[in-house]
Amino acid sequence: MSTQNPVVRRPLDKLLDPKSVAIIGASDNHARIGGRPLYYLLNGSFEGAVYPVNANRETVQGVKAYKSILDVPGPVDAVVIAVPAEVVVQTVEDCATKGVGAAVIFSSGFAEQDERGAAWQAQLTEISNRTGIRLLGPNCLGTFNAKTGWLATFTTSVEQYPVQPGPIAIASQSGAFGSHLYTVAAKRGIRCTYWVTTGNESDVELSECIAYYAQSDEVKVIAVYAEGVRNGPGLRDALALAYKNNKPVIFQKVGRSGAGAEAAASHTASLAGSDAVYEALFRQYGVFRVDSIEELLDIALACQAGAMPKGNKIGLMTISGGAGVQMADTAEACGLDVSPMPEDQQKYLKELIPFAGVRNPVDITAQALNDLSLIKKFMESMLDEGGYDAVVAFFTVVAGSKMLSEKLIETLRDIRIKYADVPMILSIVAPEDIVRNYEAEGYTILEDPARAVRAAAALIHFGTAFERGLGTPPPALPSNAQRAPEGIVGEAEARNILASAGIPMAGTRLATTKEEAVAAWKSIGGPTAMKIVSPEILHKTEIGGVKLGVDGAEAVADAFEAIMAAGKQHHPSANLQGVIVSEMVSGGVLGVINDPVFGPAVMFGLGGVFVEVLGDVTFRLAPFGLDEAHRMINEIKGIKMLYGARGAAPADIDALADALVKLSVFADANADRFSSIDINPFIVKEKGAVAVDALIVPVGQETGH
Amino acid sequence: MSTQNPVVRRPLDKLLDPKSVAIIGASDNHARIGGRPLYYLLNGSFEGAVYPVNANRETVQGVKAYKSILDVPGPVDAVVIAVPAEVVVQTVEDCATKGVGAAVIFSSGFAEQDERGAAWQAQLTEISNRTGIRLLGPNCLGTFNAKTGWLATFTTSVEQYPVQPGPIAIASQSGAFGSHLYTVAAKRGIRCTYWVTTGNESDVELSECIAYYAQSDEVKVIAVYAEGVRNGPGLRDALALAYKNNKPVIFQKVGRSGAGAEAAASHTASLAGSDAVYEALFRQYGVFRVDSIEELLDIALACQAGAMPKGNKIGLMTISGGAGVQMADTAEACGLDVSPMPEDQQKYLKELIPFAGVRNPVDITAQALNDLSLIKKFMESMLDEGGYDAVVAFFTVVAGSKMLSEKLIETLRDIRIKYADVPMILSIVAPEDIVRNYEAEGYTILEDPARAVRAAAALIHFGTAFERGLGTPPPALPSNAQRAPEGIVGEAEARNILASAGIPMAGTRLATTKEEAVAAWKSIGGPTAMKIVSPEILHKTEIGGVKLGVDGAEAVADAFEAIMAAGKQHHPSANLQGVIVSEMVSGGVLGVINDPVFGPAVMFGLGGVFVEVLGDVTFRLAPFGLDEAHRMINEIKGIKMLYGARGAAPADIDALADALVKLSVFADANADRFSSIDINPFIVKEKGAVAVDALIVPVGQETGH
């Protein structure tokens, strides 16, 4: 699949917004797969022409049927195909001949089943590429457009919960999961204009749906379920587009764990990128990653209300001190700022209700529910003077009654309108109709106070992510930068290449005799690291080609000879250039992995136990600029080390960020030439930073020192 | 409040299971605080005598009223007090005179309000201690016993959701929160026999309720909400009792975060122990800590079904591959074992449904729902041959219809009965009545698949925690063990004291001259740590009394003189005993903090960045035995270091565990004599382990080196 122009290869309009449609394999029985979409189209709001195609019947569900798509008189924008796998290829070929724009293929029995099916699926891809017809599936549950009534699906969920246009759009690879997602979303009053399940992705893939949503005026919020995409750059471009258009993307990417990834592999056989690289991608484009459907829907519901604050300051109101404490815990765990109310306001509020909690959480006590004007005064104080970016309030069953809910809505209406850009999420236990009343006024209702706070945190995540922008762009590669090598090169050459790309390199001494090694040790004035230099020897440690902490003239001379002897013994024909003698230092680790799906991802971690024992590393897709590099550095758990923990001087983090940026630019420019790059250690000093060691592993070679 | 015999000070039977009751401040108006409990008692299932007490009326709610509790003719086990704060003390005194066993005090205006209120509350405590009357509250929402209809509460939640006896018991400090908890629990079909809110805890405190529940045959599951307890040993004993009786305790302890703790302090002014110590306590007694009400209720619901497996192996069944992947992710995140099905069974299942996923998750595909006998065969294979300890199945809306749910229940009935001890949690979207049908058959229904897996993990947590037992008991303190010092002592004495308690101590050399220091350096043969010895000097580093990594005769001699000079300069009158010269080593850190609520808690962490930068430490309440020490050690994130990461030899973890146990025994025996103990570093070698340095800070002194 080409990754050129990955976002808008060919438009999806005919697939998602057709004016005339046909059902191939249309059934008279509403309950059958070929009967349901026809039934939905004929009995729903779809206004375009609908043609049943069935070789054996004159009419289907009371409508004239055609023997073949080729017999249909008018133009056909899109078809649904519900015929056995064996005849799908010919059917699609006929559709292309007819000039059909898009086909939704329900049929299963393709790549998910056996080799014969995989071959058929390859033929479908070929027809699509050759003729331009867009194909959804095969082996998918279809799609719908709630605005036009285009219900090209056989899920019964749309009977149980009729589709309603709204700000949410769903894209799911899995059909059953997508159907479940729609059902629970609709049950909770979440309104989806678009819903697509991509199934086997013979042609249309998830990232194209995301890009379509990102450019649709109807869509305000994008919810995605994926097990792993095939086209990494396409997903990156689609997410960048959504970011640019300030559309929040809520992404459930499963297969995070070992067991999950194994299950995903056996389920889809998709070439999934490394989970760490997805994580990097999501961080770069402000995507909110969720681990459960429920969390996805909580956030979609909160986004549906429309406000995404640009600040991090949360105001908590409660009628139970206990719930207030819990909300404060959750807010802090989400990284929110639970700043107290201004002192003068605390005094003012204490005068209104003497037993109230007036810091933040603000505990209005049960008294405020007997006199709602008090709630109004408290809320005004929190918004006018407290300056909170979002408010979460715990009102439990008390505000769930019909009478009190109506009064409360009325009392707060002016404030709700005045602060339309401040999300107000209420933790209320109420029947569905009362929940809908609150929602109509712009509140989000989540029964559980912890979930309410987490949803507010997600809104703040989006608002602040859009506010900050993508930051400084990556610089150009220096014009004199060398390319990554085609074959294996020694450390010295790797160092030269990376230095030409602007990455600072420590001066080291190449010793070709033991006398030169001792001289190098003397000039360093302390323990040294000694390492063999030879382009042919990759696994240096394993053969005894590395000695660390060598100190003293005699020890250095002995080490030189031992290292050279080990080189000769294990690689008799290798070109032994000598031994590098360098300062013994510890520091960070920079690296690049070249992900098969997404391309180069730059890694950063602190050295020693941080990487090796704790796995404390973070990634970003290359290339990126300085702002992103700083965000990356600040994600490390051991970050305190760089700011001068344990009595050390603060490190030059700007120099580190600069090196990460330059490494990302180099990696991007050489994406087709290497499989990994490893810079270990990378020393971040009080002033400046340098790489001590470097390894570039060409494509097709495995990593190793 | 005494901590002697903290669990069963005086029984709670009269409070929680009275046979005759009075309402003091009884109101004719059902809606008033003094009217509601009377109304509930008169119109509910309570069978004992009910006496309204009201000085101004002949009858209340149609029942003869008494002027005073002293006028009531028969015996009175318990009363509800709903009178103004001003008259509560006299009312309670009258009750004690009358011989009333317990009083539930709704009235507010005590310690939570002002000093006058605090004084009244102290009088209540005094009356209770003197006369033996048990007092719940003041400032509480009361209690109920669903079995007897004793509804001593004014929450309207019990009108909306009438109480139903069942296996759950709730104890909450907060009234409003407890009321919310009951409401959402009842709404979800969770049946509670007991519910207590403790309010200001003038007498009855949370841990006594837990202990009562732990000993009640009716109660199978204990759900607790707390902001912080006053009586740490009481809570420990209550949790130990629950553990001993295999009663799962689900505990929401709020105030975990800084913001939360601040809110809790301003809300309750309770003397809350350190959150890390609560965490230690919960781990020791198999308590499951939750961060949200929803999680608490999910687990309570799952526990209500009754099965708590002894093994960790989870079987996942799904009709959507995607949901299967997500469940596998969640299961692995919860530490569960997602082992695959046996090979022969995989083959057998593939024959039944060729497109099925047959490892684990087992994806039965939509086909199995058309032929339910297939689900039965799959489930049998998973239980008979797969040997899973718990099963979670994702059936979504499909199994939520009336027809299919009845068929599914019927199909699986034999298996459900045969494997009654295997929890089966189904992720199903269904109306409430259908959910109840499933529950009646022993299934737990949780709509969200991630929550279903997490609930299964909680059941496994309890089952395995009860199965493992509390492990080896702590040993006795050696008979020749010295006591902790009363005043400040030098390091040498601290080392001797701890050595007498069985904690291994490294040999070090006390040098009183620079020549002795150099001799010590020579015998060590490498870099040394040098530290001043003086009982009067606690903050050694700050005054220049510590030098690390000193190597070479001249350097050691210079360091000796510099250290002694620094000691003299900063503490002219101090007794300078010399300088300790020891090997430069890094290792673990052992310590003890003496928590004001819970007493001594032993800390363990790895040295260096693990403790200082990452805060990677864990605690246990003293004393404990070897099994607990091993569990503690294995919680450390950097545990790989001890098993030989980064080329190091594996450390003698048994020796480390032994030292932790002995430190815990010493700390317990000296709980009244020290504020903290610090052993840093504690070196764990390939064989054996030794403490190099030791500090014991007496009560009333702050910690410092």
mmCIF file of N, CA, C and O in Angstrom, chain A residues 113 176 180 183-184 187 225 227 252 254-260 262 294 322 325-326 329 332 355 359 396-397 447-448 451 608 612-614 640 646, chain B residues 113 180 183-184 187 225 227 252 254-260 262 294 320 322 326 329 332 355 359 396-397 447-448 451 608 612-614 640-641 646:
data_model
loop_
_atom_site.group_PDB
_atom_site.id
_atom_site.type_symbol
_atom_site.label_atom_id
_atom_site.label_comp_id
_atom_site.label_asym_id
_atom_site.label_seq_id
_atom_site.Cartn_x
_atom_site.Cartn_y
_atom_site.Cartn_z
ATOM 1 N N GLN A 113 -9.687 -15.821 6.687
ATOM 2 C CA GLN A 113 -10.013 -17.246 6.702
ATOM 3 C C GLN A 113 -8.900 -18.149 6.179
ATOM 4 O O GLN A 113 -8.413 -19.011 6.900
ATOM 5 N N ALA A 176 -17.745 -6.089 15.416
ATOM 6 C CA ALA A 176 -18.527 -6.387 16.617
ATOM 7 C C ALA A 176 -18.263 -5.331 17.686
ATOM 8 O O ALA A 176 -19.175 -4.891 18.390
ATOM 9 N N HIS A 180 -20.865 -2.656 19.328
ATOM 10 C CA HIS A 180 -21.004 -2.489 20.770
ATOM 11 C C HIS A 180 -20.801 -1.019 21.156
ATOM 12 O O HIS A 180 -21.564 -0.449 21.924
ATOM 13 N N THR A 183 -23.737 1.053 20.291
ATOM 14 C CA THR A 183 -24.880 0.774 21.163
ATOM 15 C C THR A 183 -24.750 1.480 22.507
ATOM 16 O O THR A 183 -25.672 2.172 22.950
ATOM 17 N N VAL A 184 -23.604 1.303 23.148
ATOM 18 C CA VAL A 184 -23.460 1.907 24.468
ATOM 19 C C VAL A 184 -23.376 3.429 24.362
ATOM 20 O O VAL A 184 -23.826 4.152 25.262
ATOM 21 N N LYS A 187 -27.005 4.591 23.852
ATOM 22 C CA LYS A 187 -27.718 4.394 25.110
ATOM 23 C C LYS A 187 -27.447 5.545 26.077
ATOM 24 O O LYS A 187 -28.285 5.901 26.905
ATOM 25 N N TYR A 225 -11.294 3.140 17.387
ATOM 26 C CA TYR A 225 -10.855 1.869 17.959
ATOM 27 C C TYR A 225 -9.955 1.175 16.945
ATOM 28 O O TYR A 225 -10.349 1.007 15.781
ATOM 29 N N GLU A 227 -6.713 -1.996 16.395
ATOM 30 C CA GLU A 227 -5.811 -3.028 16.901
ATOM 31 C C GLU A 227 -4.397 -2.791 16.374
ATOM 32 O O GLU A 227 -3.436 -3.319 16.922
ATOM 33 N N GLN A 252 -8.790 4.382 21.268
ATOM 34 C CA GLN A 252 -8.570 3.134 21.987
ATOM 35 C C GLN A 252 -7.736 2.229 21.098
ATOM 36 O O GLN A 252 -8.235 1.651 20.134
ATOM 37 N N VAL A 254 -5.792 -1.073 21.229
ATOM 38 C CA VAL A 254 -5.601 -2.232 22.099
ATOM 39 C C VAL A 254 -4.362 -3.010 21.673
ATOM 40 O O VAL A 254 -3.735 -2.713 20.656
ATOM 41 N N GLY A 255 -4.007 -4.005 22.475
ATOM 42 C CA GLY A 255 -2.801 -4.774 22.211
ATOM 43 C C GLY A 255 -1.598 -4.156 22.890
ATOM 44 O O GLY A 255 -0.471 -4.316 22.463
ATOM 45 N N ARG A 256 -1.842 -3.440 23.999
ATOM 46 C CA ARG A 256 -0.776 -2.766 24.733
ATOM 47 C C ARG A 256 0.082 -3.798 25.466
ATOM 48 O O ARG A 256 1.296 -3.682 25.527
ATOM 49 N N SER A 257 -0.563 -4.796 26.033
ATOM 50 C CA SER A 257 0.143 -5.803 26.822
ATOM 51 C C SER A 257 0.660 -6.918 25.925
ATOM 52 O O SER A 257 0.268 -7.039 24.769
ATOM 53 N N GLY A 258 1.522 -7.747 26.474
ATOM 54 C CA GLY A 258 2.008 -8.908 25.730
ATOM 55 C C GLY A 258 0.861 -9.811 25.327
ATOM 56 O O GLY A 258 0.716 -10.187 24.153
ATOM 57 N N ALA A 259 0.001 -10.137 26.302
ATOM 58 C CA ALA A 259 -1.122 -11.031 26.018
ATOM 59 C C ALA A 259 -2.061 -10.393 25.006
ATOM 60 O O ALA A 259 -2.581 -11.055 24.105
ATOM 61 N N GLY A 260 -2.276 -9.083 25.145
ATOM 62 C CA GLY A 260 -3.168 -8.384 24.225
ATOM 63 C C GLY A 260 -2.599 -8.360 22.817
ATOM 64 O O GLY A 260 -3.309 -8.602 21.837
ATOM 65 N N GLU A 262 -0.559 -10.448 21.504
ATOM 66 C CA GLU A 262 -0.637 -11.793 20.953
ATOM 67 C C GLU A 262 -2.052 -12.069 20.436
ATOM 68 O O GLU A 262 -2.236 -12.614 19.361
ATOM 69 N N GLU A 294 -15.675 2.550 28.204
ATOM 70 C CA GLU A 294 -16.390 3.435 29.102
ATOM 71 C C GLU A 294 -15.701 4.789 29.197
ATOM 72 O O GLU A 294 -16.344 5.850 29.135
ATOM 73 N N GLY A 322 -16.652 14.278 52.013
ATOM 74 C CA GLY A 322 -15.965 13.055 51.599
ATOM 75 C C GLY A 322 -15.782 12.974 50.097
ATOM 76 O O GLY A 322 -14.702 12.667 49.599
ATOM 77 N N VAL A 325 -13.042 15.273 48.931
ATOM 78 C CA VAL A 325 -11.684 14.758 49.113
ATOM 79 C C VAL A 325 -11.344 13.794 47.974
ATOM 80 O O VAL A 325 -10.272 13.854 47.378
ATOM 81 N N GLN A 326 -12.293 12.910 47.669
ATOM 82 C CA GLN A 326 -12.034 11.949 46.610
ATOM 83 C C GLN A 326 -11.804 12.652 45.269
ATOM 84 O O GLN A 326 -10.918 12.276 44.500
ATOM 85 N N ASP A 329 -8.368 14.074 45.168
ATOM 86 C CA ASP A 329 -7.402 12.994 44.898
ATOM 87 C C ASP A 329 -7.320 12.705 43.402
ATOM 88 O O ASP A 329 -6.247 12.608 42.831
ATOM 89 N N GLU A 332 -5.763 15.517 41.325
ATOM 90 C CA GLU A 332 -4.307 15.591 41.433
ATOM 91 C C GLU A 332 -3.656 14.431 40.677
ATOM 92 O O GLU A 332 -2.639 14.610 40.009
ATOM 93 N N PHE A 355 -20.608 26.659 57.935
ATOM 94 C CA PHE A 355 -19.983 25.331 58.006
ATOM 95 C C PHE A 355 -19.420 24.892 56.656
ATOM 96 O O PHE A 355 -18.973 23.770 56.500
ATOM 97 N N ARG A 359 -12.220 26.380 50.550
ATOM 98 C CA ARG A 359 -10.965 26.406 49.779
ATOM 99 C C ARG A 359 -11.249 25.901 48.361
ATOM 100 O O ARG A 359 -11.701 26.626 47.517
ATOM 101 N N THR A 396 -24.996 14.247 43.736
ATOM 102 C CA THR A 396 -25.570 12.898 43.956
ATOM 103 C C THR A 396 -27.088 12.855 43.693
ATOM 104 O O THR A 396 -27.593 13.577 42.834
ATOM 105 N N VAL A 397 -27.800 12.017 44.377
ATOM 106 C CA VAL A 397 -29.242 11.860 44.139
ATOM 107 C C VAL A 397 -30.020 13.139 44.374
ATOM 108 O O VAL A 397 -31.091 13.329 43.818
ATOM 109 N N GLU A 447 -22.340 9.901 36.644
ATOM 110 C CA GLU A 447 -22.753 9.544 37.989
ATOM 111 C C GLU A 447 -21.578 9.513 38.964
ATOM 112 O O GLU A 447 -21.643 10.056 40.061
ATOM 113 N N ASP A 448 -20.499 8.877 38.560
ATOM 114 C CA ASP A 448 -19.374 8.681 39.480
ATOM 115 C C ASP A 448 -18.480 9.926 39.527
ATOM 116 O O ASP A 448 -18.037 10.415 38.491
ATOM 117 N N ARG A 451 -15.052 9.575 37.760
ATOM 118 C CA ARG A 451 -15.157 9.620 36.301
ATOM 119 C C ARG A 451 -15.436 11.039 35.824
ATOM 120 O O ARG A 451 -14.964 11.461 34.775
ATOM 121 N N GLY A 608 22.057 3.909 32.720
ATOM 122 C CA GLY A 608 22.126 3.054 33.904
ATOM 123 C C GLY A 608 20.800 2.408 34.227
ATOM 124 O O GLY A 608 20.088 1.958 33.339
ATOM 125 N N GLU A 612 17.812 0.425 31.929
ATOM 126 C CA GLU A 612 17.973 -1.023 31.941
ATOM 127 C C GLU A 612 17.076 -1.729 32.939
ATOM 128 O O GLU A 612 16.598 -2.821 32.702
ATOM 129 N N VAL A 613 16.870 -1.126 34.095
ATOM 130 C CA VAL A 613 16.060 -1.788 35.120
ATOM 131 C C VAL A 613 14.632 -1.267 35.109
ATOM 132 O O VAL A 613 13.676 -2.008 35.256
ATOM 133 N N LEU A 614 14.475 0.029 34.892
ATOM 134 C CA LEU A 614 13.141 0.624 35.034
ATOM 135 C C LEU A 614 12.447 0.869 33.703
ATOM 136 O O LEU A 614 11.258 1.172 33.671
ATOM 137 N N LYS A 640 14.235 14.465 37.538
ATOM 138 C CA LYS A 640 14.879 15.205 38.634
ATOM 139 C C LYS A 640 16.397 15.133 38.537
ATOM 140 O O LYS A 640 17.099 16.059 38.940
ATOM 141 N N ARG A 646 20.337 14.805 43.969
ATOM 142 C CA ARG A 646 21.474 14.144 44.602
ATOM 143 C C ARG A 646 22.737 14.993 44.544
ATOM 144 O O ARG A 646 23.833 14.481 44.357
ATOM 145 N N GLN B 113 -17.955 22.190 64.372
ATOM 146 C CA GLN B 113 -18.395 23.585 64.279
ATOM 147 C C GLN B 113 -17.495 24.568 65.024
ATOM 148 O O GLN B 113 -16.915 25.459 64.419
ATOM 149 N N HIS B 180 -24.885 8.402 49.561
ATOM 150 C CA HIS B 180 -24.667 8.244 48.121
ATOM 151 C C HIS B 180 -24.267 6.802 47.808
ATOM 152 O O HIS B 180 -24.791 6.172 46.881
ATOM 153 N N THR B 183 -27.171 4.492 47.970
ATOM 154 C CA THR B 183 -28.094 4.706 46.861
ATOM 155 C C THR B 183 -27.599 4.024 45.586
ATOM 156 O O THR B 183 -28.334 3.278 44.936
ATOM 157 N N VAL B 184 -26.357 4.296 45.218
ATOM 158 C CA VAL B 184 -25.865 3.714 43.974
ATOM 159 C C VAL B 184 -25.696 2.205 44.098
ATOM 160 O O VAL B 184 -25.874 1.465 43.130
ATOM 161 N N LYS B 187 -29.234 0.763 43.773
ATOM 162 C CA LYS B 187 -29.643 0.917 42.376
ATOM 163 C C LYS B 187 -29.063 -0.198 41.510
ATOM 164 O O LYS B 187 -29.662 -0.593 40.509
ATOM 165 N N TYR B 225 -15.597 3.319 53.690
ATOM 166 C CA TYR B 225 -15.147 4.625 53.231
ATOM 167 C C TYR B 225 -14.558 5.362 54.424
ATOM 168 O O TYR B 225 -15.214 5.490 55.459
ATOM 169 N N GLU B 227 -11.779 8.763 55.684
ATOM 170 C CA GLU B 227 -10.862 9.856 55.396
ATOM 171 C C GLU B 227 -9.603 9.728 56.244
ATOM 172 O O GLU B 227 -8.567 10.316 55.921
ATOM 173 N N GLN B 252 -12.183 2.295 50.495
ATOM 174 C CA GLN B 252 -11.894 3.566 49.841
ATOM 175 C C GLN B 252 -11.356 4.517 50.899
ATOM 176 O O GLN B 252 -12.105 5.047 51.710
ATOM 177 N N VAL B 254 -9.686 7.955 51.188
ATOM 178 C CA VAL B 254 -9.390 9.138 50.383
ATOM 179 C C VAL B 254 -8.344 10.001 51.076
ATOM 180 O O VAL B 254 -7.950 9.739 52.207
ATOM 181 N N GLY B 255 -7.899 11.030 50.356
ATOM 182 C CA GLY B 255 -6.841 11.885 50.886
ATOM 183 C C GLY B 255 -5.469 11.362 50.502
ATOM 184 O O GLY B 255 -4.487 11.597 51.195
ATOM 185 N N ARG B 256 -5.393 10.632 49.392
ATOM 186 C CA ARG B 256 -4.135 10.053 48.932
ATOM 187 C C ARG B 256 -3.200 11.155 48.414
ATOM 188 O O ARG B 256 -2.010 11.132 48.647
ATOM 189 N N SER B 257 -3.783 12.110 47.702
ATOM 190 C CA SER B 257 -2.976 13.174 47.097
ATOM 191 C C SER B 257 -2.770 14.313 48.082
ATOM 192 O O SER B 257 -3.429 14.391 49.117
ATOM 193 N N GLY B 258 -1.869 15.206 47.742
ATOM 194 C CA GLY B 258 -1.663 16.389 48.571
ATOM 195 C C GLY B 258 -2.931 17.211 48.684
ATOM 196 O O GLY B 258 -3.370 17.571 49.778
ATOM 197 N N ALA B 259 -3.567 17.480 47.539
ATOM 198 C CA ALA B 259 -4.789 18.285 47.536
ATOM 199 C C ALA B 259 -5.890 17.573 48.315
ATOM 200 O O ALA B 259 -6.650 18.189 49.060
ATOM 201 N N GLY B 260 -5.965 16.256 48.137
ATOM 202 C CA GLY B 260 -6.987 15.475 48.827
ATOM 203 C C GLY B 260 -6.761 15.477 50.324
ATOM 204 O O GLY B 260 -7.699 15.647 51.111
ATOM 205 N N GLU B 262 -5.247 17.697 52.086
ATOM 206 C CA GLU B 262 -5.551 19.033 52.584
ATOM 207 C C GLU B 262 -7.070 19.201 52.757
ATOM 208 O O GLU B 262 -7.541 19.725 53.757
ATOM 209 N N GLU B 294 -17.382 3.692 42.131
ATOM 210 C CA GLU B 294 -17.801 2.757 41.108
ATOM 211 C C GLU B 294 -17.009 1.455 41.193
ATOM 212 O O GLU B 294 -17.567 0.363 41.110
ATOM 213 N N SER B 320 -16.273 -10.846 20.086
ATOM 214 C CA SER B 320 -15.601 -9.848 19.253
ATOM 215 C C SER B 320 -14.116 -9.958 19.517
ATOM 216 O O SER B 320 -13.672 -9.835 20.668
ATOM 217 N N GLY B 322 -11.889 -7.897 18.876
ATOM 218 C CA GLY B 322 -11.403 -6.627 19.417
ATOM 219 C C GLY B 322 -11.588 -6.544 20.919
ATOM 220 O O GLY B 322 -10.673 -6.160 21.651
ATOM 221 N N GLN B 326 -8.772 -6.239 24.092
ATOM 222 C CA GLN B 326 -8.838 -5.268 25.174
ATOM 223 C C GLN B 326 -8.876 -5.957 26.536
ATOM 224 O O GLN B 326 -8.223 -5.527 27.481
ATOM 225 N N ASP B 329 -5.458 -7.121 27.449
ATOM 226 C CA ASP B 329 -4.663 -5.974 27.924
ATOM 227 C C ASP B 329 -4.961 -5.684 29.394
ATOM 228 O O ASP B 329 -4.059 -5.516 30.207
ATOM 229 N N GLU B 332 -3.719 -8.395 31.813
ATOM 230 C CA GLU B 332 -2.281 -8.364 32.045
ATOM 231 C C GLU B 332 -1.906 -7.166 32.920
ATOM 232 O O GLU B 332 -1.059 -7.273 33.802
ATOM 233 N N PHE B 355 -13.410 -20.507 12.333
ATOM 234 C CA PHE B 355 -12.881 -19.135 12.390
ATOM 235 C C PHE B 355 -12.687 -18.662 13.819
ATOM 236 O O PHE B 355 -12.354 -17.507 14.063
ATOM 237 N N ARG B 359 -7.026 -19.640 21.461
ATOM 238 C CA ARG B 359 -5.987 -19.583 22.501
ATOM 239 C C ARG B 359 -6.616 -19.118 23.810
ATOM 240 O O ARG B 359 -7.196 -19.894 24.546
ATOM 241 N N THR B 396 -21.901 -8.550 24.996
ATOM 242 C CA THR B 396 -22.515 -7.254 24.621
ATOM 243 C C THR B 396 -24.051 -7.320 24.526
ATOM 244 O O THR B 396 -24.690 -8.062 25.275
ATOM 245 N N VAL B 397 -24.663 -6.530 23.673
ATOM 246 C CA VAL B 397 -26.120 -6.492 23.569
ATOM 247 C C VAL B 397 -26.720 -7.818 23.168
ATOM 248 O O VAL B 397 -27.877 -8.101 23.460
ATOM 249 N N GLU B 447 -21.309 -4.080 32.444
ATOM 250 C CA GLU B 447 -21.422 -3.740 31.031
ATOM 251 C C GLU B 447 -20.060 -3.606 30.353
ATOM 252 O O GLU B 447 -19.827 -4.158 29.288
ATOM 253 N N ASP B 448 -19.158 -2.893 30.991
ATOM 254 C CA ASP B 448 -17.866 -2.609 30.354
ATOM 255 C C ASP B 448 -16.895 -3.781 30.531
ATOM 256 O O ASP B 448 -16.668 -4.234 31.646
ATOM 257 N N ARG B 451 -14.018 -3.194 33.046
ATOM 258 C CA ARG B 451 -14.451 -3.267 34.440
ATOM 259 C C ARG B 451 -14.733 -4.715 34.853
ATOM 260 O O ARG B 451 -14.497 -5.106 35.997
ATOM 261 N N GLY B 608 20.409 5.004 46.460
ATOM 262 C CA GLY B 608 20.697 5.872 45.323
ATOM 263 C C GLY B 608 19.445 6.427 44.692
ATOM 264 O O GLY B 608 18.511 6.836 45.388
ATOM 265 N N GLU B 612 15.874 8.196 46.229
ATOM 266 C CA GLU B 612 15.935 9.654 46.241
ATOM 267 C C GLU B 612 15.249 10.293 45.049
ATOM 268 O O GLU B 612 14.656 11.356 45.161
ATOM 269 N N VAL B 613 15.360 9.689 43.889
ATOM 270 C CA VAL B 613 14.770 10.303 42.699
ATOM 271 C C VAL B 613 13.411 9.685 42.380
ATOM 272 O O VAL B 613 12.479 10.372 41.993
ATOM 273 N N LEU B 614 13.305 8.381 42.560
ATOM 274 C CA LEU B 614 12.084 7.698 42.119
ATOM 275 C C LEU B 614 11.113 7.410 43.253
ATOM 276 O O LEU B 614 9.980 7.025 43.011
ATOM 277 N N LYS B 640 14.652 -6.019 40.060
ATOM 278 C CA LYS B 640 15.575 -6.711 39.156
ATOM 279 C C LYS B 640 17.027 -6.539 39.587
ATOM 280 O O LYS B 640 17.857 -7.408 39.356
ATOM 281 N N MET B 641 17.333 -5.389 40.213
ATOM 282 C CA MET B 641 18.686 -5.137 40.690
ATOM 283 C C MET B 641 19.137 -6.246 41.638
ATOM 284 O O MET B 641 20.282 -6.666 41.616
ATOM 285 N N ARG B 646 22.095 -5.900 35.222
ATOM 286 C CA ARG B 646 23.297 -5.158 34.869
ATOM 287 C C ARG B 646 24.569 -5.907 35.233
ATOM 288 O O ARG B 646 25.559 -5.316 35.644
#
